[in-house]
Short mmCIF file of C-alpha atoms and ligand atoms in Angstrom, two decimals:
data_model
loop_
_atom_site.label_atom_id
_atom_site.label_comp_id
_atom_site.label_asym_id
_atom_site.label_seq_id
_atom_site.Cartn_x
_atom_site.Cartn_y
_atom_site.Cartn_z
CA MET A 548 -13.35 -13.17 16.92
CA SER A 549 -10.28 -14.40 18.62
CA ASN A 550 -6.92 -13.71 18.19
CA VAL A 551 -6.34 -13.30 14.40
CA TYR A 552 -3.09 -15.64 14.78
CA ASP A 553 -5.36 -18.73 15.30
CA LEU A 554 -6.60 -17.90 11.65
CA PHE A 555 -2.97 -17.92 10.46
CA ALA A 556 -2.18 -20.90 12.78
CA GLN A 557 -4.86 -22.97 11.13
CA GLY A 558 -3.66 -22.36 7.71
CA ALA A 559 -0.19 -23.46 8.70
CA SER A 560 -1.56 -26.59 9.87
CA HIS A 561 -1.35 -27.48 6.28
CA GLY A 562 2.17 -28.09 6.77
CA GLY A 563 3.81 -27.60 3.61
CA THR A 564 6.48 -24.79 2.66
CA PHE A 565 6.08 -21.52 4.30
CA ILE A 566 8.69 -19.43 2.90
CA GLN A 567 11.19 -20.40 0.08
CA ASN A 568 14.36 -18.64 -1.73
CA ALA A 569 14.28 -17.58 -5.12
CA ASP A 570 16.41 -20.79 -5.89
CA GLY A 571 13.51 -22.88 -4.56
CA GLU A 572 15.57 -23.74 -1.15
CA VAL A 573 12.93 -24.25 1.50
CA ARG A 574 13.63 -21.61 4.41
CA TYR A 575 10.55 -22.23 6.64
CA THR A 576 8.08 -24.86 6.62
CA TYR A 577 4.48 -24.40 8.25
CA LYS A 578 5.40 -27.43 10.42
CA GLU A 579 7.79 -24.83 12.26
CA PHE A 580 5.54 -22.09 11.62
CA ASP A 581 4.05 -22.27 15.34
CA ALA A 582 7.05 -23.14 17.12
CA LEU A 583 9.41 -20.35 15.42
CA THR A 584 6.29 -17.35 16.42
CA ALA A 585 6.28 -19.18 19.96
CA GLN A 586 9.89 -18.59 20.43
CA TYR A 587 9.68 -14.94 19.32
CA ALA A 588 6.67 -14.42 21.32
CA ASN A 589 8.62 -15.62 24.30
CA PHE A 590 11.65 -13.59 23.56
CA LEU A 591 9.40 -10.57 23.72
CA SER A 592 7.67 -11.70 26.93
CA GLU A 593 11.25 -11.87 28.45
CA GLN A 594 11.77 -8.48 27.51
CA GLY A 595 8.93 -7.53 29.30
CA VAL A 596 6.55 -6.75 26.43
CA ARG A 597 2.93 -6.90 27.57
CA ALA A 598 -0.54 -6.85 25.67
CA GLY A 599 -1.14 -3.63 24.15
CA ASP A 600 2.64 -2.59 23.93
CA ARG A 601 4.26 -1.25 21.17
CA VAL A 602 6.98 -3.05 19.17
CA MET A 603 8.50 -0.50 16.82
CA VAL A 604 10.19 -2.48 13.81
CA GLN A 605 12.38 -0.74 11.16
CA VAL A 606 14.48 -3.24 9.30
CA GLU A 607 15.26 -4.64 5.86
CA LYS A 608 12.84 -7.42 4.56
CA SER A 609 13.54 -10.72 5.87
CA ALA A 610 11.49 -14.03 6.66
CA GLU A 611 12.63 -13.66 10.47
CA CYS A 612 10.83 -10.02 10.54
CA LEU A 613 7.46 -11.95 9.19
CA LEU A 614 7.91 -14.22 12.22
CA VAL A 615 8.44 -11.29 14.71
CA TYR A 616 5.01 -10.05 13.11
CA PHE A 617 3.16 -13.28 13.89
CA ALA A 618 4.62 -13.39 17.34
CA CYS A 619 3.21 -10.07 17.82
CA LEU A 620 0.06 -10.92 17.17
CA ARG A 621 0.09 -13.94 19.26
CA SER A 622 1.31 -11.85 22.01
CA ARG A 623 -1.25 -9.06 21.68
CA CYS A 624 1.45 -6.32 21.42
CA ILE A 625 0.96 -3.99 18.71
CA TYR A 626 3.01 -4.41 15.70
CA LEU A 627 4.46 -1.12 14.27
CA PRO A 628 6.28 -1.40 11.00
CA LEU A 629 8.01 1.84 9.92
CA ASN A 630 9.25 2.51 6.25
CA THR A 631 13.30 1.90 6.09
CA ALA A 632 13.49 5.39 4.36
CA TYR A 633 12.53 7.42 7.54
CA LYS A 634 15.17 9.54 8.91
CA LYS A 635 16.10 10.68 12.65
CA ASP A 636 13.63 13.45 13.01
CA GLU A 637 10.69 11.40 11.77
CA LEU A 638 11.66 8.61 14.08
CA ALA A 639 11.92 10.98 16.86
CA TYR A 640 8.37 11.84 16.34
CA PHE A 641 7.22 8.16 15.88
CA ILE A 642 8.97 7.48 19.10
CA GLU A 643 7.52 10.10 20.96
CA ASN A 644 4.13 9.22 19.56
CA ALA A 645 4.14 5.52 19.83
CA GLU A 646 6.37 5.20 23.10
CA PRO A 647 7.46 1.71 22.14
CA SER A 648 8.31 -0.85 24.79
CA LEU A 649 10.90 -2.36 22.23
CA ILE A 650 12.56 -1.40 19.26
CA LEU A 651 13.82 -3.82 16.36
CA CYS A 652 16.08 -2.09 13.65
CA ASP A 653 18.96 -2.59 11.51
CA PRO A 654 22.39 -2.39 13.28
CA LYS A 655 23.63 0.73 11.44
CA TYR A 656 20.77 2.49 13.39
CA SER A 657 20.74 1.12 16.82
CA ASP A 658 22.83 3.85 18.32
CA GLN A 659 20.46 6.38 17.01
CA PHE A 660 17.41 4.43 18.28
CA ARG A 661 19.24 4.50 21.54
CA GLN A 662 19.67 8.16 21.49
CA LEU A 663 16.07 8.65 20.99
CA SER A 664 14.49 6.17 23.44
CA ASN A 665 14.83 4.40 26.69
CA ALA A 666 13.23 1.09 25.12
CA PRO A 667 15.46 -1.83 24.79
CA VAL A 668 16.90 -1.75 21.39
CA PHE A 669 17.43 -5.16 19.34
CA THR A 670 18.97 -5.46 15.93
CA MET A 671 18.19 -7.50 12.65
CA ASN A 672 20.22 -7.61 9.67
CA SER A 673 18.98 -7.80 6.22
CA SER A 674 19.59 -11.51 6.56
CA GLY A 675 17.14 -11.40 9.35
CA VAL A 676 19.76 -12.36 12.02
CA LEU A 677 18.55 -11.09 15.63
CA ASN A 678 21.55 -10.04 17.88
CA TYR A 679 19.77 -12.39 20.53
CA ASP A 680 19.80 -16.20 20.34
CA VAL A 681 16.26 -16.72 19.95
CA ALA A 682 16.51 -20.51 19.45
CA HIS A 683 16.94 -21.32 23.15
CA GLN A 684 13.51 -19.82 23.89
CA GLY A 685 10.79 -22.60 24.22
CA THR A 686 8.76 -23.47 21.17
CA GLU A 687 5.52 -23.40 23.00
CA TYR A 688 3.41 -20.50 23.39
CA SER A 689 -0.10 -19.79 24.73
CA THR A 690 -1.56 -17.37 22.26
CA ARG A 691 -3.44 -14.46 23.97
CA ASN A 692 -7.00 -14.28 23.82
CA CYS A 693 -8.34 -11.17 22.35
CA ASP A 694 -11.30 -8.74 22.03
CA ASP A 695 -12.33 -7.83 18.41
CA ASN A 696 -11.18 -4.29 19.14
CA ASP A 697 -7.76 -4.99 20.23
CA VAL A 698 -5.27 -3.28 18.07
CA ALA A 699 -3.09 -5.42 16.24
CA VAL A 700 -0.69 -3.08 14.24
CA ILE A 701 -0.40 0.65 14.03
CA ILE A 702 0.42 1.64 10.60
CA TYR A 703 1.36 5.51 10.31
CA THR A 704 -0.06 7.12 7.27
CA SER A 705 2.55 9.01 5.08
CA GLY A 706 0.47 12.14 5.25
CA THR A 707 1.46 14.85 3.23
CA THR A 708 0.45 17.58 5.23
CA GLY A 709 0.68 17.63 9.35
CA ARG A 710 1.84 14.86 11.40
CA PRO A 711 1.88 11.26 10.40
CA LYS A 712 -1.33 9.42 12.10
CA GLY A 713 -0.80 5.92 13.59
CA ALA A 714 -3.88 4.00 11.95
CA MET A 715 -5.10 1.27 14.32
CA ILE A 716 -5.83 -1.66 13.02
CA THR A 717 -7.85 -4.39 14.97
CA HIS A 718 -7.53 -8.20 14.96
CA SER A 719 -10.78 -8.38 13.84
CA ASN A 720 -9.92 -5.84 11.01
CA ILE A 721 -7.19 -8.08 9.48
CA GLY A 722 -9.23 -11.14 10.11
CA THR A 723 -12.38 -10.41 8.30
CA ASN A 724 -10.40 -8.61 5.44
CA ALA A 725 -8.01 -11.30 5.12
CA GLN A 726 -11.22 -14.10 4.70
CA THR A 727 -13.19 -11.79 2.17
CA LEU A 728 -9.99 -11.06 -0.17
CA SER A 729 -9.38 -15.04 -0.02
CA ASN A 730 -12.78 -15.78 -1.14
CA CYS A 731 -13.10 -13.17 -3.60
CA TRP A 732 -9.65 -14.14 -5.48
CA GLY A 733 -10.29 -17.69 -5.32
CA TRP A 734 -7.34 -18.26 -3.25
CA GLN A 735 -6.20 -21.95 -3.26
CA THR A 736 -3.56 -24.00 -0.82
CA GLN A 737 -1.38 -25.06 -3.89
CA ASP A 738 -1.12 -21.10 -4.95
CA ILE A 739 2.54 -19.87 -4.95
CA MET A 740 2.66 -16.38 -3.91
CA LEU A 741 5.73 -14.53 -5.63
CA HIS A 742 6.28 -11.77 -2.92
CA ALA A 743 8.61 -8.79 -3.96
CA LEU A 744 6.73 -6.16 -1.90
CA PRO A 745 8.12 -4.31 1.16
CA ILE A 746 6.76 -5.39 4.27
CA TYR A 747 6.07 -2.01 6.20
CA HIS A 748 2.78 -1.37 4.24
CA VAL A 749 -0.48 -2.86 4.11
CA HIS A 750 0.19 -4.38 0.35
CA GLY A 751 3.03 -6.43 1.43
CA LEU A 752 2.77 -7.42 5.12
CA PHE A 753 -1.21 -7.99 4.78
CA VAL A 754 -2.48 -8.68 1.55
CA ALA A 755 0.18 -10.65 0.08
CA THR A 756 1.17 -12.21 3.17
CA HIS A 757 -2.30 -12.92 4.81
CA LEU A 758 -3.73 -14.73 1.81
CA PRO A 759 -0.95 -17.59 1.56
CA VAL A 760 -0.50 -17.88 5.32
CA MET A 761 -4.18 -18.29 6.35
CA ASN A 762 -4.46 -20.91 3.18
CA GLY A 763 -1.07 -22.59 4.17
CA SER A 764 0.24 -21.67 0.89
CA ALA A 765 4.15 -21.43 -0.18
CA ILE A 766 5.47 -17.65 -0.31
CA THR A 767 8.52 -17.28 -2.80
CA TYR A 768 9.93 -14.46 -0.71
CA LEU A 769 12.30 -11.91 -2.50
CA ASP A 770 13.94 -8.68 -0.60
CA ARG A 771 13.24 -6.50 -3.61
CA PHE A 772 11.70 -5.93 -6.87
CA ASP A 773 13.85 -6.99 -9.73
CA PRO A 774 12.10 -7.37 -12.99
CA GLN A 775 14.11 -10.07 -14.42
CA GLN A 776 14.26 -12.07 -11.27
CA ILE A 777 10.44 -11.95 -11.32
CA ILE A 778 9.99 -13.00 -14.84
CA SER A 779 12.22 -15.71 -14.09
CA LEU A 780 10.26 -17.00 -11.35
CA LEU A 781 6.94 -16.60 -12.88
CA PRO A 782 6.89 -20.22 -14.20
CA SER A 783 7.00 -21.32 -10.60
CA SER A 784 4.49 -19.19 -9.21
CA THR A 785 0.88 -18.80 -9.60
CA VAL A 786 -0.01 -15.68 -7.87
CA TYR A 787 1.68 -12.05 -8.05
CA MET A 788 0.89 -8.79 -6.48
CA GLY A 789 2.33 -5.50 -7.38
CA VAL A 790 2.31 -1.69 -7.45
CA PRO A 791 1.62 -0.16 -11.14
CA THR A 792 5.31 1.05 -11.44
CA ASN A 793 6.03 -2.77 -10.97
CA TYR A 794 4.10 -3.75 -14.01
CA THR A 795 5.33 -0.88 -16.06
CA ARG A 796 9.05 -2.31 -15.47
CA LEU A 797 7.73 -5.80 -16.39
CA LEU A 798 6.57 -4.59 -19.60
CA THR A 799 10.30 -3.16 -20.28
CA GLN A 800 11.33 -6.65 -20.36
CA PRO A 801 11.54 -8.42 -23.75
CA GLU A 802 11.29 -11.79 -21.90
CA LEU A 803 7.70 -11.00 -20.23
CA SER A 804 5.71 -13.04 -22.35
CA LYS A 805 2.63 -15.40 -22.62
CA GLN A 806 4.81 -18.48 -22.33
CA SER A 807 6.58 -17.09 -18.90
CA CYS A 808 3.35 -16.41 -17.56
CA ALA A 809 1.76 -19.61 -18.46
CA ASN A 810 1.62 -21.11 -14.98
CA MET A 811 0.39 -17.61 -13.49
CA ARG A 812 -3.29 -17.83 -12.24
CA LEU A 813 -3.71 -14.05 -11.02
CA PHE A 814 -1.68 -10.94 -11.16
CA THR A 815 -3.22 -7.86 -8.71
CA SER A 816 -2.33 -4.31 -8.82
CA GLY A 817 -3.02 -1.55 -6.29
CA SER A 818 -1.56 1.05 -3.92
CA ALA A 819 -1.88 3.67 -6.94
CA PRO A 820 -3.65 4.24 -10.12
CA LEU A 821 -2.74 1.38 -12.96
CA LEU A 822 -2.76 3.13 -16.19
CA THR A 823 -5.03 1.83 -18.72
CA HIS A 824 -2.11 1.48 -21.16
CA THR A 825 -0.27 -0.82 -18.66
CA PHE A 826 -3.20 -3.01 -18.15
CA GLU A 827 -4.09 -3.42 -22.07
CA ASP A 828 -0.32 -3.82 -22.83
CA PHE A 829 0.17 -6.37 -20.09
CA LYS A 830 -3.08 -8.09 -21.73
CA ILE A 831 -1.58 -8.48 -25.09
CA ARG A 832 1.57 -9.39 -23.85
CA THR A 833 0.74 -12.00 -21.47
CA GLY A 834 -2.86 -12.97 -22.09
CA HIS A 835 -3.43 -11.72 -18.40
CA THR A 836 -5.84 -9.17 -17.52
CA ILE A 837 -4.87 -7.53 -14.12
CA VAL A 838 -7.26 -7.42 -11.38
CA GLU A 839 -6.89 -4.02 -9.77
CA ARG A 840 -8.34 -3.17 -6.52
CA TYR A 841 -8.27 -0.39 -4.08
CA GLY A 842 -7.23 -0.26 -0.24
CA MET A 843 -5.71 1.85 2.32
CA SER A 844 -3.94 1.53 5.51
CA GLU A 845 -6.85 2.81 7.24
CA THR A 846 -9.08 0.19 5.90
CA GLY A 847 -7.37 -2.69 4.37
CA MET A 848 -8.60 -3.60 0.97
CA ASN A 849 -12.25 -2.09 0.32
CA THR A 850 -13.10 -2.98 -3.63
CA SER A 851 -11.83 -5.27 -6.13
CA ASN A 852 -12.26 -6.20 -9.84
CA PRO A 853 -13.88 -9.67 -10.02
CA LEU A 854 -12.00 -12.96 -10.55
CA ASP A 855 -14.93 -14.18 -12.64
CA GLY A 856 -16.55 -11.21 -14.66
CA GLU A 857 -15.55 -8.20 -16.15
CA ARG A 858 -12.41 -6.55 -14.85
CA LYS A 859 -12.49 -3.00 -16.46
CA ALA A 860 -9.36 -1.03 -16.82
CA GLY A 861 -9.32 2.20 -15.06
CA THR A 862 -11.42 0.85 -12.48
CA VAL A 863 -10.96 -0.71 -9.08
CA GLY A 864 -13.78 -2.65 -9.41
CA ILE A 865 -16.83 -3.32 -6.99
CA PRO A 866 -17.07 -3.35 -3.14
CA LEU A 867 -15.93 -6.38 -1.37
CA ALA A 868 -18.38 -8.24 0.10
CA GLY A 869 -19.46 -6.45 3.75
CA VAL A 870 -17.88 -3.15 2.40
CA ASP A 871 -20.43 -0.42 2.13
CA CYS A 872 -19.06 2.10 -0.29
CA ARG A 873 -20.76 5.42 -0.89
CA ILE A 874 -19.97 8.39 -3.12
CA VAL A 875 -21.39 11.81 -1.58
CA ASP A 876 -21.31 15.22 -2.66
CA SER A 877 -20.44 18.18 -0.24
CA GLN A 878 -23.75 18.14 1.30
CA GLY A 879 -23.33 14.35 2.22
CA HIS A 880 -25.81 13.05 -0.35
CA SER A 881 -24.96 10.43 -2.78
CA VAL A 882 -24.16 11.42 -6.00
CA GLU A 883 -25.70 10.17 -9.36
CA PRO A 884 -23.54 7.52 -11.69
CA ASP A 885 -20.86 8.94 -13.63
CA THR A 886 -20.60 11.61 -11.13
CA THR A 887 -17.51 12.53 -9.18
CA GLY A 888 -17.65 12.73 -5.29
CA SER A 889 -16.16 11.94 -1.86
CA LEU A 890 -15.75 7.95 -1.33
CA GLN A 891 -16.87 7.16 1.99
CA LEU A 892 -16.80 3.67 3.53
CA LYS A 893 -18.37 1.63 6.22
CA GLY A 894 -17.41 -1.95 7.26
CA PRO A 895 -15.70 -4.83 9.28
CA ASN A 896 -12.15 -3.58 7.47
CA VAL A 897 -12.60 0.16 8.92
CA PHE A 898 -9.82 0.87 11.72
CA LYS A 899 -10.26 1.76 14.97
CA GLY A 900 -9.21 5.31 14.79
CA TYR A 901 -5.78 7.28 15.31
CA TRP A 902 -3.83 6.21 17.97
CA ARG A 903 -3.84 9.06 20.52
CA MET A 904 -5.59 11.41 17.93
CA PRO A 905 -9.23 11.38 18.90
CA GLU A 906 -9.88 14.74 17.26
CA LYS A 907 -8.43 13.67 14.14
CA THR A 908 -10.52 10.33 14.36
CA ALA A 909 -13.81 12.18 14.84
CA GLU A 910 -12.87 14.59 11.89
CA ASP A 911 -12.32 11.65 9.49
CA PHE A 912 -15.77 10.14 10.37
CA SER A 913 -18.95 11.29 9.08
CA ASP A 914 -22.24 11.93 11.33
CA ASP A 915 -23.57 8.52 10.41
CA HIS A 916 -20.07 6.49 11.09
CA TYR A 917 -18.79 6.56 7.53
CA PHE A 918 -14.95 6.73 7.24
CA GLN A 919 -14.30 9.69 4.91
CA THR A 920 -11.28 8.35 2.69
CA GLY A 921 -10.28 11.71 1.03
CA ASP A 922 -10.44 9.73 -2.40
CA LEU A 923 -12.56 11.47 -5.05
CA ALA A 924 -14.39 8.66 -6.81
CA GLN A 925 -17.15 7.88 -9.83
CA LYS A 926 -19.39 4.79 -9.74
CA ASP A 927 -20.60 3.72 -13.30
CA ASP A 928 -23.74 1.98 -14.09
CA ASP A 929 -22.43 -1.54 -13.10
CA GLY A 930 -21.36 -0.32 -9.90
CA TYR A 931 -17.59 -0.11 -10.86
CA ILE A 932 -15.64 2.58 -8.78
CA SER A 933 -13.08 4.87 -10.64
CA ILE A 934 -10.78 6.65 -8.17
CA VAL A 935 -10.25 10.37 -9.32
CA GLY A 936 -7.76 11.40 -7.02
CA ARG A 937 -6.98 12.72 -3.56
CA SER A 938 -9.36 15.48 -2.45
CA LYS A 939 -6.52 17.39 -1.33
CA ASP A 940 -5.05 17.19 -4.84
CA LEU A 941 -8.43 18.68 -6.29
CA ILE A 942 -7.40 21.77 -8.29
CA ILE A 943 -9.49 25.23 -7.59
CA SER A 944 -9.18 27.44 -10.17
CA GLY A 945 -11.41 30.84 -10.36
CA GLY A 946 -13.50 28.85 -7.67
CA LEU A 947 -14.18 25.83 -9.90
CA ASN A 948 -13.13 22.34 -9.45
CA ILE A 949 -10.77 20.40 -11.65
CA TYR A 950 -9.94 16.52 -11.20
CA PRO A 951 -6.50 16.01 -12.11
CA LYS A 952 -7.28 12.70 -13.33
CA GLU A 953 -9.57 14.06 -16.23
CA ILE A 954 -6.56 16.12 -17.62
CA GLU A 955 -4.00 13.33 -16.95
CA ASN A 956 -6.13 10.74 -18.80
CA LEU A 957 -6.25 13.14 -22.12
CA LEU A 958 -2.47 13.71 -21.48
CA ASP A 959 -1.76 9.93 -21.11
CA ASN A 960 -3.57 9.28 -24.62
CA MET A 961 -1.20 12.04 -26.10
CA ASP A 962 1.30 10.85 -28.68
CA GLY A 963 4.82 10.93 -27.14
CA VAL A 964 3.41 10.92 -23.32
CA VAL A 965 4.68 8.32 -21.23
CA GLU A 966 2.70 9.63 -18.18
CA SER A 967 1.81 12.75 -16.64
CA ALA A 968 0.75 14.50 -13.20
CA VAL A 969 -1.55 17.22 -13.22
CA ILE A 970 -1.30 19.55 -10.19
CA GLY A 971 -2.67 23.20 -9.17
CA LEU A 972 -0.07 25.82 -8.67
CA PRO A 973 -0.61 29.23 -7.13
CA ASP A 974 -1.89 31.88 -9.40
CA PRO A 975 -2.32 35.46 -8.68
CA ASP A 976 -5.68 35.89 -10.69
CA PHE A 977 -7.33 32.21 -10.42
CA GLY A 978 -5.94 31.10 -7.20
CA GLU A 979 -4.57 27.75 -9.00
CA ALA A 980 -3.38 27.10 -12.23
CA VAL A 981 -3.75 23.84 -13.87
CA SER A 982 -0.21 22.53 -14.66
CA ALA A 983 0.99 19.53 -16.28
CA VAL A 984 3.89 17.46 -15.50
CA ILE A 985 5.12 15.38 -18.21
CA VAL A 986 7.32 12.47 -18.79
CA SER A 987 7.72 12.08 -22.67
CA ASN A 988 9.25 9.29 -24.80
CA GLY A 989 11.88 11.83 -26.08
CA SER A 990 9.31 12.67 -28.89
CA THR A 991 11.37 15.63 -30.38
CA ASP A 992 8.16 17.55 -31.60
CA LEU A 993 6.31 17.44 -28.38
CA ASN A 994 6.51 20.59 -26.46
CA ALA A 995 4.77 22.80 -23.79
CA SER A 996 2.60 24.65 -26.57
CA LYS A 997 1.62 21.85 -28.24
CA VAL A 998 0.39 20.09 -25.00
CA ALA A 999 -1.45 23.45 -24.05
CA ALA A 1000 -3.32 23.65 -27.52
CA TYR A 1001 -4.16 19.80 -27.38
CA ILE A 1002 -5.66 20.22 -24.03
CA LYS A 1003 -7.61 23.61 -24.80
CA GLU A 1004 -9.19 21.93 -27.78
CA LYS A 1005 -10.50 18.75 -25.77
CA VAL A 1006 -11.79 20.75 -22.31
CA ALA A 1007 -13.59 23.84 -21.06
CA SER A 1008 -11.30 26.61 -21.13
CA PHE A 1009 -11.15 26.57 -17.21
CA LYS A 1010 -9.58 23.39 -17.18
CA ALA A 1011 -6.76 24.20 -19.74
CA THR A 1012 -3.16 24.09 -18.82
CA LYS A 1013 -1.43 27.06 -17.70
CA HIS A 1014 1.96 25.54 -17.31
CA VAL A 1015 3.70 22.35 -18.81
CA PHE A 1016 6.60 20.96 -17.51
CA PHE A 1017 8.94 18.14 -18.68
CA VAL A 1018 10.81 15.71 -16.23
CA ASP A 1019 12.73 12.60 -16.69
CA GLU A 1020 10.44 10.76 -14.06
CA LEU A 1021 7.81 11.56 -11.80
CA PRO A 1022 8.71 11.61 -8.19
CA ARG A 1023 7.07 8.64 -6.51
CA ASN A 1024 7.26 6.59 -3.13
CA ALA A 1025 8.04 3.39 -2.54
CA MET A 1026 4.71 2.05 -3.15
CA GLY A 1027 4.34 3.81 -6.25
CA LYS A 1028 2.27 6.52 -5.50
CA VAL A 1029 3.16 9.89 -7.28
CA GLN A 1030 4.43 12.50 -4.78
CA LYS A 1031 2.45 15.39 -5.94
CA ASN A 1032 3.20 17.62 -2.80
CA ILE A 1033 6.88 17.30 -3.90
CA LEU A 1034 5.85 18.44 -7.53
CA ARG A 1035 3.70 21.20 -6.04
CA ASP A 1036 6.86 22.30 -4.12
CA THR A 1037 9.12 22.13 -6.95
CA PHE A 1038 7.23 23.97 -9.61
CA THR A 1039 5.91 26.39 -7.14
CA ALA A 1040 9.79 27.59 -6.53
CA ARG A 1041 10.22 27.26 -10.45
CA ILE A 1042 7.23 29.81 -11.39
CA GLU A 1043 8.16 31.94 -8.55
CA ASP A 1044 11.59 32.54 -9.60
CA SER A 1045 10.32 33.03 -12.99
CA PHE A 1046 8.15 36.30 -11.99
P1 AMP B 1268 -1.91 3.81 1.63
O1 AMP B 1268 -2.54 4.13 2.94
O2 AMP B 1268 -0.50 4.63 1.80
O3 AMP B 1268 -1.99 2.54 1.37
O4 AMP B 1268 -2.57 4.99 0.41
C1 AMP B 1268 -4.05 4.62 0.11
C2 AMP B 1268 -4.43 5.63 -0.70
O5 AMP B 1268 -3.46 5.19 -2.11
C3 AMP B 1268 -5.95 5.58 -1.09
O6 AMP B 1268 -6.72 6.31 -0.39
C4 AMP B 1268 -5.77 6.11 -2.74
O7 AMP B 1268 -5.77 7.58 -2.80
C5 AMP B 1268 -4.28 5.46 -3.18
N1 AMP B 1268 -4.83 3.87 -3.96
C6 AMP B 1268 -4.84 2.60 -3.52
N2 AMP B 1268 -4.86 1.55 -4.36
C7 AMP B 1268 -5.30 2.60 -5.42
C8 AMP B 1268 -5.76 2.21 -6.88
N3 AMP B 1268 -5.86 0.94 -7.16
N4 AMP B 1268 -6.29 3.38 -7.88
C9 AMP B 1268 -5.96 4.56 -7.22
N5 AMP B 1268 -5.50 4.73 -6.25
C10 AMP B 1268 -5.27 4.07 -5.29
#
């Protein structure tokens, strides 16, 4: 495959709207796309950025930041987006590890970056204004040829233990995954993508951007997720991609209705598990069945519920074309249907390895070259996969395995429970004790002993909850993932205090 930019340039040749604001004003057209990305690519070249160099970007979401991304692809340098939440010590690590040749940051943080790196630091504000007049750059640029294995993007995985690892994603990973998903979801040029995700993560940067661009479809581009604004824009959109918390928040709005969603073709969810009751409530309220899919930084998208065919609640669907998914036991043997095991993957979507960490890369691949995702999963008789949790979140109590999801599903069905997270906390007798953290709907008769009695009645005694805590909300990262490490730290301290 050549430079993946060519795939996007081909889509752009349709020439229509590329990015529009919430009020429908066209910000950029695809006619301008090639010239604009050329200007940013010429700017990078002028600054001495060469093929393979890292361009580190930590800015607020803007259309111009996307143009920088496409310019990096064109010039075969490596785009390295960073979550805007990262602080100085974390940035120091990323800079030391990635050795960027150019840094693009928010004006507020330029001094900080200059203290941390000798690389040229440019700024881009939240309106997309670069502190450099890119308009004087030439509008022609000869896109650099690539090998399949050339790295296009490095995404640091959030890593709850150890240092974050930079997943090296190649031009070929991006191109093949975009084509596969576009076919799977029946993308059409006339689709209008309602984009409210951050763009430092695969969900917003890859899935919600690549599909419209490679098909020349318009993107309504929002800085952030605001449920009322989303609902007001649904009638002029056809596709919305969200994380599960976006859907729960949309459901709190009375204006969400069949009528407001009448123009929509597709709603997708991913990055974290979609609760069955969210899936069902959304269907009742809007008449739309959310397509849940599963992916990760290292692999792009792996599975999806089908566009045509049954979309099963609580599952992430079936493997995408060309993606080989297997679920294995601790000996590496495939497990029977409906049995939990470790999910492993092989396919053109699987990344090249972790940047400058060959040992970590080797640890995460099996002897026969499957990527070990760290996710625990089950497959049903029809081949639909359910993600049961991360293997590091598995609870081992008295030597027996407890899958948090099994207990969470029971709790989530209990009257008065809005949502729950089940974690293992240190226990002097059993090693770990099953502990439930619950968000309740304020129902006065829900209390810890009722919860414990309810679970005890439904599961084997070794899975019974020893601790039950109530919280106002579960800690989540920007992608809607529950941060179980924070819960473990908080409640370990709490039980230690009470000894
Ligand atoms: P990240 O690399 O930050 O995108 O995180 C990837 C992880 O998110 C996966 O390994 C899963 O644990 C989780 N994940 C992504 N999509 C889903 C989903 N639909 N259901 C459950 N977990 C998901």
